[in-house]
mmCIF file of the N, C-alpha and C atoms, coordinates in Angstrom:
data_MODEL
# 
_entry.id   MODEL 
# 
loop_
_atom_site.group_PDB 
_atom_site.id 
_atom_site.type_symbol 
_atom_site.label_atom_id 
_atom_site.label_alt_id 
_atom_site.label_comp_id 
_atom_site.label_asym_id 
_atom_site.label_entity_id 
_atom_site.label_seq_id 
_atom_site.pdbx_PDB_ins_code 
_atom_site.Cartn_x 
_atom_site.Cartn_y 
_atom_site.Cartn_z 
_atom_site.occupancy 
_atom_site.B_iso_or_equiv 
_atom_site.pdbx_formal_charge 
_atom_site.auth_seq_id 
_atom_site.auth_comp_id 
_atom_site.auth_asym_id 
_atom_site.auth_atom_id 
_atom_site.pdbx_PDB_model_num 
ATOM 1   N N  . UNK A 1 1  ? -89.782 -7.745 18.194 1.00 0.00 ? 1  UNK A N  1 
ATOM 2   C CA . UNK A 1 1  ? -89.515 -7.662 19.616 1.00 0.00 ? 1  UNK A CA 1 
ATOM 3   C C  . UNK A 1 1  ? -88.019 -7.506 19.848 1.00 0.00 ? 1  UNK A C  1 
ATOM 4   N N  . UNK A 1 2  ? -87.663 -6.580 20.714 1.00 0.00 ? 2  UNK A N  1 
ATOM 5   C CA . UNK A 1 2  ? -86.266 -6.310 21.037 1.00 0.00 ? 2  UNK A CA 1 
ATOM 6   C C  . UNK A 1 2  ? -85.986 -6.812 22.446 1.00 0.00 ? 2  UNK A C  1 
ATOM 7   N N  . UNK A 1 3  ? -84.970 -7.666 22.582 1.00 0.00 ? 3  UNK A N  1 
ATOM 8   C CA . UNK A 1 3  ? -84.592 -8.156 23.906 1.00 0.00 ? 3  UNK A CA 1 
ATOM 9   C C  . UNK A 1 3  ? -83.667 -7.172 24.607 1.00 0.00 ? 3  UNK A C  1 
ATOM 10  N N  . UNK A 1 4  ? -82.615 -6.754 23.909 1.00 0.00 ? 4  UNK A N  1 
ATOM 11  C CA . UNK A 1 4  ? -81.656 -5.797 24.448 1.00 0.00 ? 4  UNK A CA 1 
ATOM 12  C C  . UNK A 1 4  ? -81.446 -4.688 23.423 1.00 0.00 ? 4  UNK A C  1 
ATOM 13  N N  . UNK A 1 5  ? -81.936 -3.479 23.681 1.00 0.00 ? 5  UNK A N  1 
ATOM 14  C CA . UNK A 1 5  ? -81.745 -2.390 22.720 1.00 0.00 ? 5  UNK A CA 1 
ATOM 15  C C  . UNK A 1 5  ? -80.260 -2.116 22.468 1.00 0.00 ? 5  UNK A C  1 
ATOM 16  N N  . UNK A 1 6  ? -79.895 -2.014 21.195 1.00 0.00 ? 6  UNK A N  1 
ATOM 17  C CA . UNK A 1 6  ? -78.507 -1.749 20.799 1.00 0.00 ? 6  UNK A CA 1 
ATOM 18  C C  . UNK A 1 6  ? -78.512 -0.998 19.477 1.00 0.00 ? 6  UNK A C  1 
ATOM 19  N N  . UNK A 1 7  ? -77.400 -0.335 19.172 1.00 0.00 ? 7  UNK A N  1 
ATOM 20  C CA . UNK A 1 7  ? -77.265 0.343  17.884 1.00 0.00 ? 7  UNK A CA 1 
ATOM 21  C C  . UNK A 1 7  ? -77.469 -0.661 16.758 1.00 0.00 ? 7  UNK A C  1 
ATOM 22  N N  . UNK A 1 8  ? -78.196 -0.258 15.736 1.00 0.00 ? 8  UNK A N  1 
ATOM 23  C CA . UNK A 1 8  ? -78.466 -1.141 14.601 1.00 0.00 ? 8  UNK A CA 1 
ATOM 24  C C  . UNK A 1 8  ? -78.646 -0.290 13.341 1.00 0.00 ? 8  UNK A C  1 
ATOM 25  N N  . UNK A 1 9  ? -78.907 -0.945 12.231 1.00 0.00 ? 9  UNK A N  1 
ATOM 26  C CA . UNK A 1 9  ? -79.097 -0.265 10.953 1.00 0.00 ? 9  UNK A CA 1 
ATOM 27  C C  . UNK A 1 9  ? -80.377 -0.781 10.313 1.00 0.00 ? 9  UNK A C  1 
ATOM 28  N N  . UNK A 1 10 ? -81.119 0.109  9.683  1.00 0.00 ? 10 UNK A N  1 
ATOM 29  C CA . UNK A 1 10 ? -82.395 -0.232 9.053  1.00 0.00 ? 10 UNK A CA 1 
ATOM 30  C C  . UNK A 1 10 ? -82.213 -0.212 7.540  1.00 0.00 ? 10 UNK A C  1 
ATOM 31  N N  . UNK A 1 11 ? -82.623 -1.302 6.887  1.00 0.00 ? 11 UNK A N  1 
ATOM 32  C CA . UNK A 1 11 ? -82.640 -1.368 5.424  1.00 0.00 ? 11 UNK A CA 1 
ATOM 33  C C  . UNK A 1 11 ? -84.082 -1.551 4.978  1.00 0.00 ? 11 UNK A C  1 
ATOM 34  N N  . UNK A 1 12 ? -84.405 -1.024 3.797  1.00 0.00 ? 12 UNK A N  1 
ATOM 35  C CA . UNK A 1 12 ? -85.783 -1.017 3.314  1.00 0.00 ? 12 UNK A CA 1 
ATOM 36  C C  . UNK A 1 12 ? -85.880 -1.584 1.904  1.00 0.00 ? 12 UNK A C  1 
ATOM 37  N N  . UNK A 1 13 ? -85.569 -2.875 1.719  1.00 0.00 ? 13 UNK A N  1 
ATOM 38  C CA . UNK A 1 13 ? -85.685 -3.454 0.375  1.00 0.00 ? 13 UNK A CA 1 
ATOM 39  C C  . UNK A 1 13 ? -87.136 -3.455 -0.108 1.00 0.00 ? 13 UNK A C  1 
ATOM 40  N N  . UNK A 1 14 ? -87.325 -3.068 -1.361 1.00 0.00 ? 14 UNK A N  1 
ATOM 41  C CA . UNK A 1 14 ? -88.660 -3.021 -1.948 1.00 0.00 ? 14 UNK A CA 1 
ATOM 42  C C  . UNK A 1 14 ? -89.326 -1.657 -1.838 1.00 0.00 ? 14 UNK A C  1 
ATOM 43  N N  . UNK A 1 15 ? -88.808 -0.785 -0.973 1.00 0.00 ? 15 UNK A N  1 
ATOM 44  C CA . UNK A 1 15 ? -89.328 0.570  -0.839 1.00 0.00 ? 15 UNK A CA 1 
ATOM 45  C C  . UNK A 1 15 ? -88.574 1.471  -1.805 1.00 0.00 ? 15 UNK A C  1 
ATOM 46  N N  . UNK A 1 16 ? -89.141 2.626  -2.169 1.00 0.00 ? 16 UNK A N  1 
ATOM 47  C CA . UNK A 1 16 ? -88.537 3.490  -3.174 1.00 0.00 ? 16 UNK A CA 1 
ATOM 48  C C  . UNK A 1 16 ? -87.977 4.787  -2.588 1.00 0.00 ? 16 UNK A C  1 
ATOM 49  N N  . UNK A 1 17 ? -88.851 5.639  -2.061 1.00 0.00 ? 17 UNK A N  1 
ATOM 50  C CA . UNK A 1 17 ? -88.427 6.945  -1.552 1.00 0.00 ? 17 UNK A CA 1 
ATOM 51  C C  . UNK A 1 17 ? -89.386 7.374  -0.458 1.00 0.00 ? 17 UNK A C  1 
ATOM 52  N N  . UNK A 1 18 ? -88.838 7.808  0.675  1.00 0.00 ? 18 UNK A N  1 
ATOM 53  C CA . UNK A 1 18 ? -89.707 8.242  1.756  1.00 0.00 ? 18 UNK A CA 1 
ATOM 54  C C  . UNK A 1 18 ? -88.949 8.523  3.030  1.00 0.00 ? 18 UNK A C  1 
ATOM 55  N N  . UNK A 1 19 ? -89.621 8.297  4.158  1.00 0.00 ? 19 UNK A N  1 
ATOM 56  C CA . UNK A 1 19 ? -89.041 8.569  5.470  1.00 0.00 ? 19 UNK A CA 1 
ATOM 57  C C  . UNK A 1 19 ? -89.438 7.469  6.446  1.00 0.00 ? 19 UNK A C  1 
ATOM 58  N N  . UNK A 1 20 ? -88.646 7.344  7.525  1.00 0.00 ? 20 UNK A N  1 
ATOM 59  C CA . UNK A 1 20 ? -88.876 6.303  8.534  1.00 0.00 ? 20 UNK A CA 1 
ATOM 60  C C  . UNK A 1 20 ? -88.906 6.938  9.921  1.00 0.00 ? 20 UNK A C  1 
ATOM 61  N N  . UNK A 1 21 ? -89.872 6.514  10.736 1.00 0.00 ? 21 UNK A N  1 
ATOM 62  C CA . UNK A 1 21 ? -89.950 6.907  12.137 1.00 0.00 ? 21 UNK A CA 1 
ATOM 63  C C  . UNK A 1 21 ? -89.874 5.646  12.989 1.00 0.00 ? 21 UNK A C  1 
ATOM 64  N N  . UNK A 1 22 ? -89.135 5.730  14.084 1.00 0.00 ? 22 UNK A N  1 
ATOM 65  C CA . UNK A 1 22 ? -89.053 4.645  15.060 1.00 0.00 ? 22 UNK A CA 1 
ATOM 66  C C  . UNK A 1 22 ? -89.534 5.210  16.394 1.00 0.00 ? 22 UNK A C  1 
ATOM 67  N N  . UNK A 1 23 ? -90.601 4.646  16.933 1.00 0.00 ? 23 UNK A N  1 
ATOM 68  C CA . UNK A 1 23 ? -91.170 5.105  18.205 1.00 0.00 ? 23 UNK A CA 1 
ATOM 69  C C  . UNK A 1 23 ? -91.376 6.625  18.218 1.00 0.00 ? 23 UNK A C  1 
ATOM 70  N N  . UNK A 1 24 ? -91.857 7.163  17.094 1.00 0.00 ? 24 UNK A N  1 
ATOM 71  C CA . UNK A 1 24 ? -92.155 8.586  16.996 1.00 0.00 ? 24 UNK A CA 1 
ATOM 72  C C  . UNK A 1 24 ? -90.967 9.472  16.660 1.00 0.00 ? 24 UNK A C  1 
ATOM 73  N N  . UNK A 1 25 ? -89.770 8.905  16.568 1.00 0.00 ? 25 UNK A N  1 
ATOM 74  C CA . UNK A 1 25 ? -88.569 9.675  16.237 1.00 0.00 ? 25 UNK A CA 1 
ATOM 75  C C  . UNK A 1 25 ? -88.308 9.581  14.743 1.00 0.00 ? 25 UNK A C  1 
ATOM 76  N N  . UNK A 1 26 ? -88.140 10.741 14.082 1.00 0.00 ? 26 UNK A N  1 
ATOM 77  C CA . UNK A 1 26 ? -87.855 10.750 12.644 1.00 0.00 ? 26 UNK A CA 1 
ATOM 78  C C  . UNK A 1 26 ? -86.420 10.283 12.425 1.00 0.00 ? 26 UNK A C  1 
ATOM 79  N N  . UNK A 1 27 ? -86.273 9.045  11.992 1.00 0.00 ? 27 UNK A N  1 
ATOM 80  C CA . UNK A 1 27 ? -84.951 8.453  11.787 1.00 0.00 ? 27 UNK A CA 1 
ATOM 81  C C  . UNK A 1 27 ? -84.263 9.028  10.558 1.00 0.00 ? 27 UNK A C  1 
ATOM 82  N N  . UNK A 1 28 ? -85.023 9.334  9.519  1.00 0.00 ? 28 UNK A N  1 
ATOM 83  C CA . UNK A 1 28 ? -84.418 9.929  8.334  1.00 0.00 ? 28 UNK A CA 1 
ATOM 84  C C  . UNK A 1 28 ? -85.142 9.550  7.062  1.00 0.00 ? 28 UNK A C  1 
ATOM 85  N N  . UNK A 1 29 ? -84.556 10.017 5.946  1.00 0.00 ? 29 UNK A N  1 
ATOM 86  C CA . UNK A 1 29 ? -85.124 9.762  4.624  1.00 0.00 ? 29 UNK A CA 1 
ATOM 87  C C  . UNK A 1 29 ? -84.364 8.641  3.935  1.00 0.00 ? 29 UNK A C  1 
ATOM 88  N N  . UNK A 1 30 ? -85.043 7.986  3.013  1.00 0.00 ? 30 UNK A N  1 
ATOM 89  C CA . UNK A 1 30 ? -84.391 6.957  2.204  1.00 0.00 ? 30 UNK A CA 1 
ATOM 90  C C  . UNK A 1 30 ? -84.778 7.162  0.750  1.00 0.00 ? 30 UNK A C  1 
ATOM 91  N N  . UNK A 1 31 ? -83.931 6.662  -0.149 1.00 0.00 ? 31 UNK A N  1 
ATOM 92  C CA . UNK A 1 31 ? -84.173 6.753  -1.584 1.00 0.00 ? 31 UNK A CA 1 
ATOM 93  C C  . UNK A 1 31 ? -83.317 5.701  -2.248 1.00 0.00 ? 31 UNK A C  1 
ATOM 94  N N  . UNK A 1 32 ? -83.877 5.004  -3.225 1.00 0.00 ? 32 UNK A N  1 
ATOM 95  C CA . UNK A 1 32 ? -83.131 3.940  -3.898 1.00 0.00 ? 32 UNK A CA 1 
ATOM 96  C C  . UNK A 1 32 ? -81.938 4.466  -4.676 1.00 0.00 ? 32 UNK A C  1 
ATOM 97  N N  . UNK A 1 33 ? -81.890 5.766  -4.969 1.00 0.00 ? 33 UNK A N  1 
ATOM 98  C CA . UNK A 1 33 ? -80.746 6.338  -5.675 1.00 0.00 ? 33 UNK A CA 1 
ATOM 99  C C  . UNK A 1 33 ? -79.460 6.221  -4.868 1.00 0.00 ? 33 UNK A C  1 
ATOM 100 N N  . UNK A 1 34 ? -79.597 6.116  -3.554 1.00 0.00 ? 34 UNK A N  1 
ATOM 101 C CA . UNK A 1 34 ? -78.427 5.956  -2.699 1.00 0.00 ? 34 UNK A CA 1 
ATOM 102 C C  . UNK A 1 34 ? -77.580 7.205  -2.600 1.00 0.00 ? 34 UNK A C  1 
ATOM 103 N N  . UNK A 1 35 ? -76.309 7.040  -2.324 1.00 0.00 ? 35 UNK A N  1 
ATOM 104 C CA . UNK A 1 35 ? -75.559 5.788  -2.332 1.00 0.00 ? 35 UNK A CA 1 
ATOM 105 C C  . UNK A 1 35 ? -75.792 4.948  -1.086 1.00 0.00 ? 35 UNK A C  1 
ATOM 106 N N  . UNK A 1 36 ? -76.139 5.579  0.028  1.00 0.00 ? 36 UNK A N  1 
ATOM 107 C CA . UNK A 1 36 ? -76.335 4.842  1.271  1.00 0.00 ? 36 UNK A CA 1 
ATOM 108 C C  . UNK A 1 36 ? -77.589 3.987  1.179  1.00 0.00 ? 36 UNK A C  1 
ATOM 109 N N  . UNK A 1 37 ? -77.506 2.755  1.668  1.00 0.00 ? 37 UNK A N  1 
ATOM 110 C CA . UNK A 1 37 ? -78.654 1.846  1.594  1.00 0.00 ? 37 UNK A CA 1 
ATOM 111 C C  . UNK A 1 37 ? -79.232 1.493  2.955  1.00 0.00 ? 37 UNK A C  1 
ATOM 112 N N  . UNK A 1 38 ? -78.669 2.056  4.014  1.00 0.00 ? 38 UNK A N  1 
ATOM 113 C CA . UNK A 1 38 ? -79.191 1.781  5.347  1.00 0.00 ? 38 UNK A CA 1 
ATOM 114 C C  . UNK A 1 38 ? -79.187 3.062  6.179  1.00 0.00 ? 38 UNK A C  1 
ATOM 115 N N  . UNK A 1 39 ? -80.065 3.087  7.170  1.00 0.00 ? 39 UNK A N  1 
ATOM 116 C CA . UNK A 1 39 ? -80.155 4.215  8.096  1.00 0.00 ? 39 UNK A CA 1 
ATOM 117 C C  . UNK A 1 39 ? -79.650 3.765  9.462  1.00 0.00 ? 39 UNK A C  1 
ATOM 118 N N  . UNK A 1 40 ? -78.879 4.607  10.116 1.00 0.00 ? 40 UNK A N  1 
ATOM 119 C CA . UNK A 1 40 ? -78.371 4.307  11.453 1.00 0.00 ? 40 UNK A CA 1 
ATOM 120 C C  . UNK A 1 40 ? -79.489 4.489  12.472 1.00 0.00 ? 40 UNK A C  1 
ATOM 121 N N  . UNK A 1 41 ? -79.660 3.495  13.338 1.00 0.00 ? 41 UNK A N  1 
ATOM 122 C CA . UNK A 1 41 ? -80.673 3.533  14.391 1.00 0.00 ? 41 UNK A CA 1 
ATOM 123 C C  . UNK A 1 41 ? -79.968 3.419  15.742 1.00 0.00 ? 41 UNK A C  1 
ATOM 124 N N  . UNK A 1 42 ? -79.816 4.529  16.469 1.00 0.00 ? 42 UNK A N  1 
ATOM 125 C CA . UNK A 1 42 ? -79.157 4.480  17.776 1.00 0.00 ? 42 UNK A CA 1 
ATOM 126 C C  . UNK A 1 42 ? -79.953 3.627  18.768 1.00 0.00 ? 42 UNK A C  1 
ATOM 127 N N  . UNK A 1 43 ? -79.255 2.832  19.542 1.00 0.00 ? 43 UNK A N  1 
ATOM 128 C CA . UNK A 1 43 ? -79.884 1.944  20.513 1.00 0.00 ? 43 UNK A CA 1 
ATOM 129 C C  . UNK A 1 43 ? -80.848 2.623  21.471 1.00 0.00 ? 43 UNK A C  1 
ATOM 130 N N  . UNK A 1 44 ? -80.544 3.833  21.984 1.00 0.00 ? 44 UNK A N  1 
ATOM 131 C CA . UNK A 1 44 ? -81.461 4.477  22.929 1.00 0.00 ? 44 UNK A CA 1 
ATOM 132 C C  . UNK A 1 44 ? -82.848 4.791  22.362 1.00 0.00 ? 44 UNK A C  1 
ATOM 133 N N  . UNK A 1 45 ? -83.009 4.763  21.038 1.00 0.00 ? 45 UNK A N  1 
ATOM 134 C CA . UNK A 1 45 ? -84.335 4.998  20.448 1.00 0.00 ? 45 UNK A CA 1 
ATOM 135 C C  . UNK A 1 45 ? -85.222 3.761  20.527 1.00 0.00 ? 45 UNK A C  1 
ATOM 136 N N  . UNK A 1 46 ? -84.618 2.609  20.778 1.00 0.00 ? 46 UNK A N  1 
ATOM 137 C CA . UNK A 1 46 ? -85.378 1.359  20.856 1.00 0.00 ? 46 UNK A CA 1 
ATOM 138 C C  . UNK A 1 46 ? -85.828 1.097  22.288 1.00 0.00 ? 46 UNK A C  1 
ATOM 139 N N  . UNK A 1 47 ? -86.973 0.460  22.401 1.00 0.00 ? 47 UNK A N  1 
ATOM 140 C CA . UNK A 1 47 ? -87.500 0.042  23.699 1.00 0.00 ? 47 UNK A CA 1 
ATOM 141 C C  . UNK A 1 47 ? -87.350 -1.467 23.812 1.00 0.00 ? 47 UNK A C  1 
ATOM 142 N N  . UNK A 1 48 ? -87.219 -1.951 25.016 1.00 0.00 ? 48 UNK A N  1 
ATOM 143 C CA . UNK A 1 48 ? -87.236 -3.392 25.230 1.00 0.00 ? 48 UNK A CA 1 
ATOM 144 C C  . UNK A 1 48 ? -88.653 -3.875 24.937 1.00 0.00 ? 48 UNK A C  1 
ATOM 145 N N  . UNK A 1 49 ? -88.764 -4.945 24.156 1.00 0.00 ? 49 UNK A N  1 
ATOM 146 C CA . UNK A 1 49 ? -90.078 -5.439 23.762 1.00 0.00 ? 49 UNK A CA 1 
ATOM 147 C C  . UNK A 1 49 ? -90.473 -4.925 22.390 1.00 0.00 ? 49 UNK A C  1 
ATOM 148 N N  . UNK A 1 50 ? -91.726 -4.490 22.272 1.00 0.00 ? 50 UNK A N  1 
ATOM 149 C CA . UNK A 1 50 ? -92.252 -4.038 20.977 1.00 0.00 ? 50 UNK A CA 1 
ATOM 150 C C  . UNK A 1 50 ? -91.888 -2.584 20.701 1.00 0.00 ? 50 UNK A C  1 
ATOM 151 N N  . UNK A 1 51 ? -91.643 -2.319 19.408 1.00 0.00 ? 51 UNK A N  1 
ATOM 152 C CA . UNK A 1 51 ? -91.321 -0.974 18.942 1.00 0.00 ? 51 UNK A CA 1 
ATOM 153 C C  . UNK A 1 51 ? -92.205 -0.646 17.751 1.00 0.00 ? 51 UNK A C  1 
ATOM 154 N N  . UNK A 1 52 ? -92.511 0.636  17.593 1.00 0.00 ? 52 UNK A N  1 
ATOM 155 C CA . UNK A 1 52 ? -93.334 1.077  16.472 1.00 0.00 ? 52 UNK A CA 1 
ATOM 156 C C  . UNK A 1 52 ? -92.435 1.544  15.330 1.00 0.00 ? 52 UNK A C  1 
ATOM 157 N N  . UNK A 1 53 ? -92.685 1.023  14.136 1.00 0.00 ? 53 UNK A N  1 
ATOM 158 C CA . UNK A 1 53 ? -91.967 1.427  12.931 1.00 0.00 ? 53 UNK A CA 1 
ATOM 159 C C  . UNK A 1 53 ? -92.997 1.980  11.957 1.00 0.00 ? 53 UNK A C  1 
ATOM 160 N N  . UNK A 1 54 ? -92.794 3.221  11.522 1.00 0.00 ? 54 UNK A N  1 
ATOM 161 C CA . UNK A 1 54 ? -93.692 3.856  10.570 1.00 0.00 ? 54 UNK A CA 1 
ATOM 162 C C  . UNK A 1 54 ? -92.881 4.241  9.341  1.00 0.00 ? 54 UNK A C  1 
ATOM 163 N N  . UNK A 1 55 ? -93.333 3.794  8.161  1.00 0.00 ? 55 UNK A N  1 
ATOM 164 C CA . UNK A 1 55 ? -92.647 4.097  6.907  1.00 0.00 ? 55 UNK A CA 1 
ATOM 165 C C  . UNK A 1 55 ? -93.604 4.885  6.022  1.00 0.00 ? 55 UNK A C  1 
ATOM 166 N N  . UNK A 1 56 ? -93.149 6.044  5.560  1.00 0.00 ? 56 UNK A N  1 
ATOM 167 C CA . UNK A 1 56 ? -93.908 6.859  4.614  1.00 0.00 ? 56 UNK A CA 1 
ATOM 168 C C  . UNK A 1 56 ? -93.283 6.655  3.241  1.00 0.00 ? 56 UNK A C  1 
ATOM 169 N N  . UNK A 1 57 ? -94.036 6.078  2.315  1.00 0.00 ? 57 UNK A N  1 
ATOM 170 C CA . UNK A 1 57 ? -93.565 5.846  0.940  1.00 0.00 ? 57 UNK A CA 1 
ATOM 171 C C  . UNK A 1 57 ? -94.146 6.938  0.053  1.00 0.00 ? 57 UNK A C  1 
ATOM 172 N N  . UNK A 1 58 ? -93.279 7.645  -0.679 1.00 0.00 ? 58 UNK A N  1 
ATOM 173 C CA . UNK A 1 58 ? -93.727 8.740  -1.536 1.00 0.00 ? 58 UNK A CA 1 
ATOM 174 C C  . UNK A 1 58 ? -93.992 8.320  -2.973 1.00 0.00 ? 58 UNK A C  1 
ATOM 175 N N  . UNK A 1 59 ? -93.558 7.146  -3.356 1.00 0.00 ? 59 UNK A N  1 
ATOM 176 C CA . UNK A 1 59 ? -93.788 6.610  -4.697 1.00 0.00 ? 59 UNK A CA 1 
ATOM 177 C C  . UNK A 1 59 ? -94.443 5.238  -4.554 1.00 0.00 ? 59 UNK A C  1 
ATOM 178 N N  . UNK A 1 60 ? -94.837 4.663  -5.664 1.00 0.00 ? 60 UNK A N  1 
ATOM 179 C CA . UNK A 1 60 ? -95.399 3.315  -5.626 1.00 0.00 ? 60 UNK A CA 1 
ATOM 180 C C  . UNK A 1 60 ? -94.277 2.329  -5.323 1.00 0.00 ? 60 UNK A C  1 
ATOM 181 N N  . UNK A 1 61 ? -94.383 1.640  -4.226 1.00 0.00 ? 61 UNK A N  1 
ATOM 182 C CA . UNK A 1 61 ? -93.362 0.661  -3.846 1.00 0.00 ? 61 UNK A CA 1 
ATOM 183 C C  . UNK A 1 61 ? -93.674 -0.676 -4.497 1.00 0.00 ? 61 UNK A C  1 
ATOM 184 N N  . UNK A 1 62 ? -92.640 -1.433 -4.766 1.00 0.00 ? 62 UNK A N  1 
ATOM 185 C CA . UNK A 1 62 ? -92.799 -2.738 -5.394 1.00 0.00 ? 62 UNK A CA 1 
ATOM 186 C C  . UNK A 1 62 ? -93.272 -3.790 -4.409 1.00 0.00 ? 62 UNK A C  1 
ATOM 187 N N  . UNK A 1 63 ? -93.541 -4.989 -4.915 1.00 0.00 ? 63 UNK A N  1 
ATOM 188 C CA . UNK A 1 63 ? -93.956 -6.084 -4.039 1.00 0.00 ? 63 UNK A CA 1 
ATOM 189 C C  . UNK A 1 63 ? -92.786 -6.533 -3.162 1.00 0.00 ? 63 UNK A C  1 
ATOM 190 N N  . UNK A 1 64 ? -93.103 -7.166 -2.077 1.00 0.00 ? 64 UNK A N  1 
ATOM 191 C CA . UNK A 1 64 ? -92.067 -7.707 -1.206 1.00 0.00 ? 64 UNK A CA 1 
ATOM 192 C C  . UNK A 1 64 ? -91.367 -6.660 -0.361 1.00 0.00 ? 64 UNK A C  1 
ATOM 193 N N  . UNK A 1 65 ? -92.068 -5.585 -0.031 1.00 0.00 ? 65 UNK A N  1 
ATOM 194 C CA . UNK A 1 65 ? -91.465 -4.551 0.818  1.00 0.00 ? 65 UNK A CA 1 
ATOM 195 C C  . UNK A 1 65 ? -91.126 -5.138 2.186  1.00 0.00 ? 65 UNK A C  1 
ATOM 196 N N  . UNK A 1 66 ? -89.958 -4.764 2.693  1.00 0.00 ? 66 UNK A N  1 
ATOM 197 C CA . UNK A 1 66 ? -89.516 -5.252 3.993  1.00 0.00 ? 66 UNK A CA 1 
ATOM 198 C C  . UNK A 1 66 ? -88.871 -4.129 4.789  1.00 0.00 ? 66 UNK A C  1 
ATOM 199 N N  . UNK A 1 67 ? -88.843 -4.300 6.086  1.00 0.00 ? 67 UNK A N  1 
ATOM 200 C CA . UNK A 1 67 ? -88.034 -3.473 6.975  1.00 0.00 ? 67 UNK A CA 1 
ATOM 201 C C  . UNK A 1 67 ? -87.095 -4.450 7.657  1.00 0.00 ? 67 UNK A C  1 
ATOM 202 N N  . UNK A 1 68 ? -85.788 -4.303 7.390  1.00 0.00 ? 68 UNK A N  1 
ATOM 203 C CA . UNK A 1 68 ? -84.786 -5.260 7.864  1.00 0.00 ? 68 UNK A CA 1 
ATOM 204 C C  . UNK A 1 68 ? -83.831 -4.546 8.812  1.00 0.00 ? 68 UNK A C  1 
ATOM 205 N N  . UNK A 1 69 ? -83.549 -5.176 9.947  1.00 0.00 ? 69 UNK A N  1 
ATOM 206 C CA . UNK A 1 69 ? -82.609 -4.631 10.924 1.00 0.00 ? 69 UNK A CA 1 
ATOM 207 C C  . UNK A 1 69 ? -81.323 -5.442 10.862 1.00 0.00 ? 69 UNK A C  1 
ATOM 208 N N  . UNK A 1 70 ? -80.180 -4.735 10.740 1.00 0.00 ? 70 UNK A N  1 
ATOM 209 C CA . UNK A 1 70 ? -78.884 -5.406 10.610 1.00 0.00 ? 70 UNK A CA 1 
ATOM 210 C C  . UNK A 1 70 ? -77.890 -4.794 11.585 1.00 0.00 ? 70 UNK A C  1 
ATOM 211 N N  . UNK A 1 71 ? -76.804 -5.532 11.827 1.00 0.00 ? 71 UNK A N  1 
ATOM 212 C CA . UNK A 1 71 ? -75.793 -5.026 12.760 1.00 0.00 ? 71 UNK A CA 1 
ATOM 213 C C  . UNK A 1 71 ? -74.668 -4.256 12.077 1.00 0.00 ? 71 UNK A C  1 
ATOM 214 N N  . UNK A 1 72 ? -74.660 -4.226 10.733 1.00 0.00 ? 72 UNK A N  1 
ATOM 215 C CA . UNK A 1 72 ? -73.644 -3.485 9.986  1.00 0.00 ? 72 UNK A CA 1 
ATOM 216 C C  . UNK A 1 72 ? -74.323 -2.649 8.908  1.00 0.00 ? 72 UNK A C  1 
ATOM 217 N N  . UNK A 1 73 ? -73.745 -1.483 8.588  1.00 0.00 ? 73 UNK A N  1 
ATOM 218 C CA . UNK A 1 73 ? -74.365 -0.626 7.572  1.00 0.00 ? 73 UNK A CA 1 
ATOM 219 C C  . UNK A 1 73 ? -74.069 -1.096 6.159  1.00 0.00 ? 73 UNK A C  1 
ATOM 220 N N  . UNK A 1 74 ? -74.953 -0.741 5.247  1.00 0.00 ? 74 UNK A N  1 
ATOM 221 C CA . UNK A 1 74 ? -74.708 -0.903 3.813  1.00 0.00 ? 74 UNK A CA 1 
ATOM 222 C C  . UNK A 1 74 ? -74.614 0.518  3.269  1.00 0.00 ? 74 UNK A C  1 
ATOM 223 N N  . UNK A 1 75 ? -73.390 0.958  3.037  1.00 0.00 ? 75 UNK A N  1 
ATOM 224 C CA . UNK A 1 75 ? -73.164 2.332  2.596  1.00 0.00 ? 75 UNK A CA 1 
ATOM 225 C C  . UNK A 1 75 ? -73.125 2.460  1.089  1.00 0.00 ? 75 UNK A C  1 
ATOM 226 N N  . UNK A 1 76 ? -73.487 1.398  0.375  1.00 0.00 ? 76 UNK A N  1 
ATOM 227 C CA . UNK A 1 76 ? -73.490 1.444  -1.079 1.00 0.00 ? 76 UNK A CA 1 
ATOM 228 C C  . UNK A 1 76 ? -72.103 1.202  -1.635 1.00 0.00 ? 76 UNK A C  1 
ATOM 229 N N  . UNK A 1 77 ? -71.990 1.402  -2.922 1.00 0.00 ? 77 UNK A N  1 
ATOM 230 C CA . UNK A 1 77 ? -70.691 1.165  -3.558 1.00 0.00 ? 77 UNK A CA 1 
ATOM 231 C C  . UNK A 1 77 ? -69.776 2.357  -3.340 1.00 0.00 ? 77 UNK A C  1 
ATOM 232 N N  . UNK A 1 78 ? -68.512 2.070  -3.271 1.00 0.00 ? 78 UNK A N  1 
ATOM 233 C CA . UNK A 1 78 ? -67.510 3.125  -3.124 1.00 0.00 ? 78 UNK A CA 1 
ATOM 234 C C  . UNK A 1 78 ? -67.059 3.584  -4.493 1.00 0.00 ? 78 UNK A C  1 
ATOM 235 N N  . UNK A 1 79 ? -67.082 4.885  -4.720 1.00 0.00 ? 79 UNK A N  1 
ATOM 236 C CA . UNK A 1 79 ? -66.594 5.432  -5.983 1.00 0.00 ? 79 UNK A CA 1 
ATOM 237 C C  . UNK A 1 79 ? -65.496 6.438  -5.681 1.00 0.00 ? 79 UNK A C  1 
ATOM 238 N N  . UNK A 1 80 ? -64.440 6.441  -6.486 1.00 0.00 ? 80 UNK A N  1 
ATOM 239 C CA . UNK A 1 80 ? -63.340 7.381  -6.228 1.00 0.00 ? 80 UNK A CA 1 
ATOM 240 C C  . UNK A 1 80 ? -63.731 8.820  -6.510 1.00 0.00 ? 80 UNK A C  1 
# 
């Protein structure tokens, strides 16, 4: 449940490779290879109250799959 829609970031621990939709909007693709570990979710895509999250997994995902919303991105490790 969302009280006040705001920009946020989506992380998918336990998932391997696939795509994410929020309220019917294709947010993007994810893959454990990275380097980016989170997807940007613009606040206007969220509704006050309940929101629909759809995750398409293309490989066998491990146990403990989660969809986590955070206020800061995880862009992976920095390499020169």
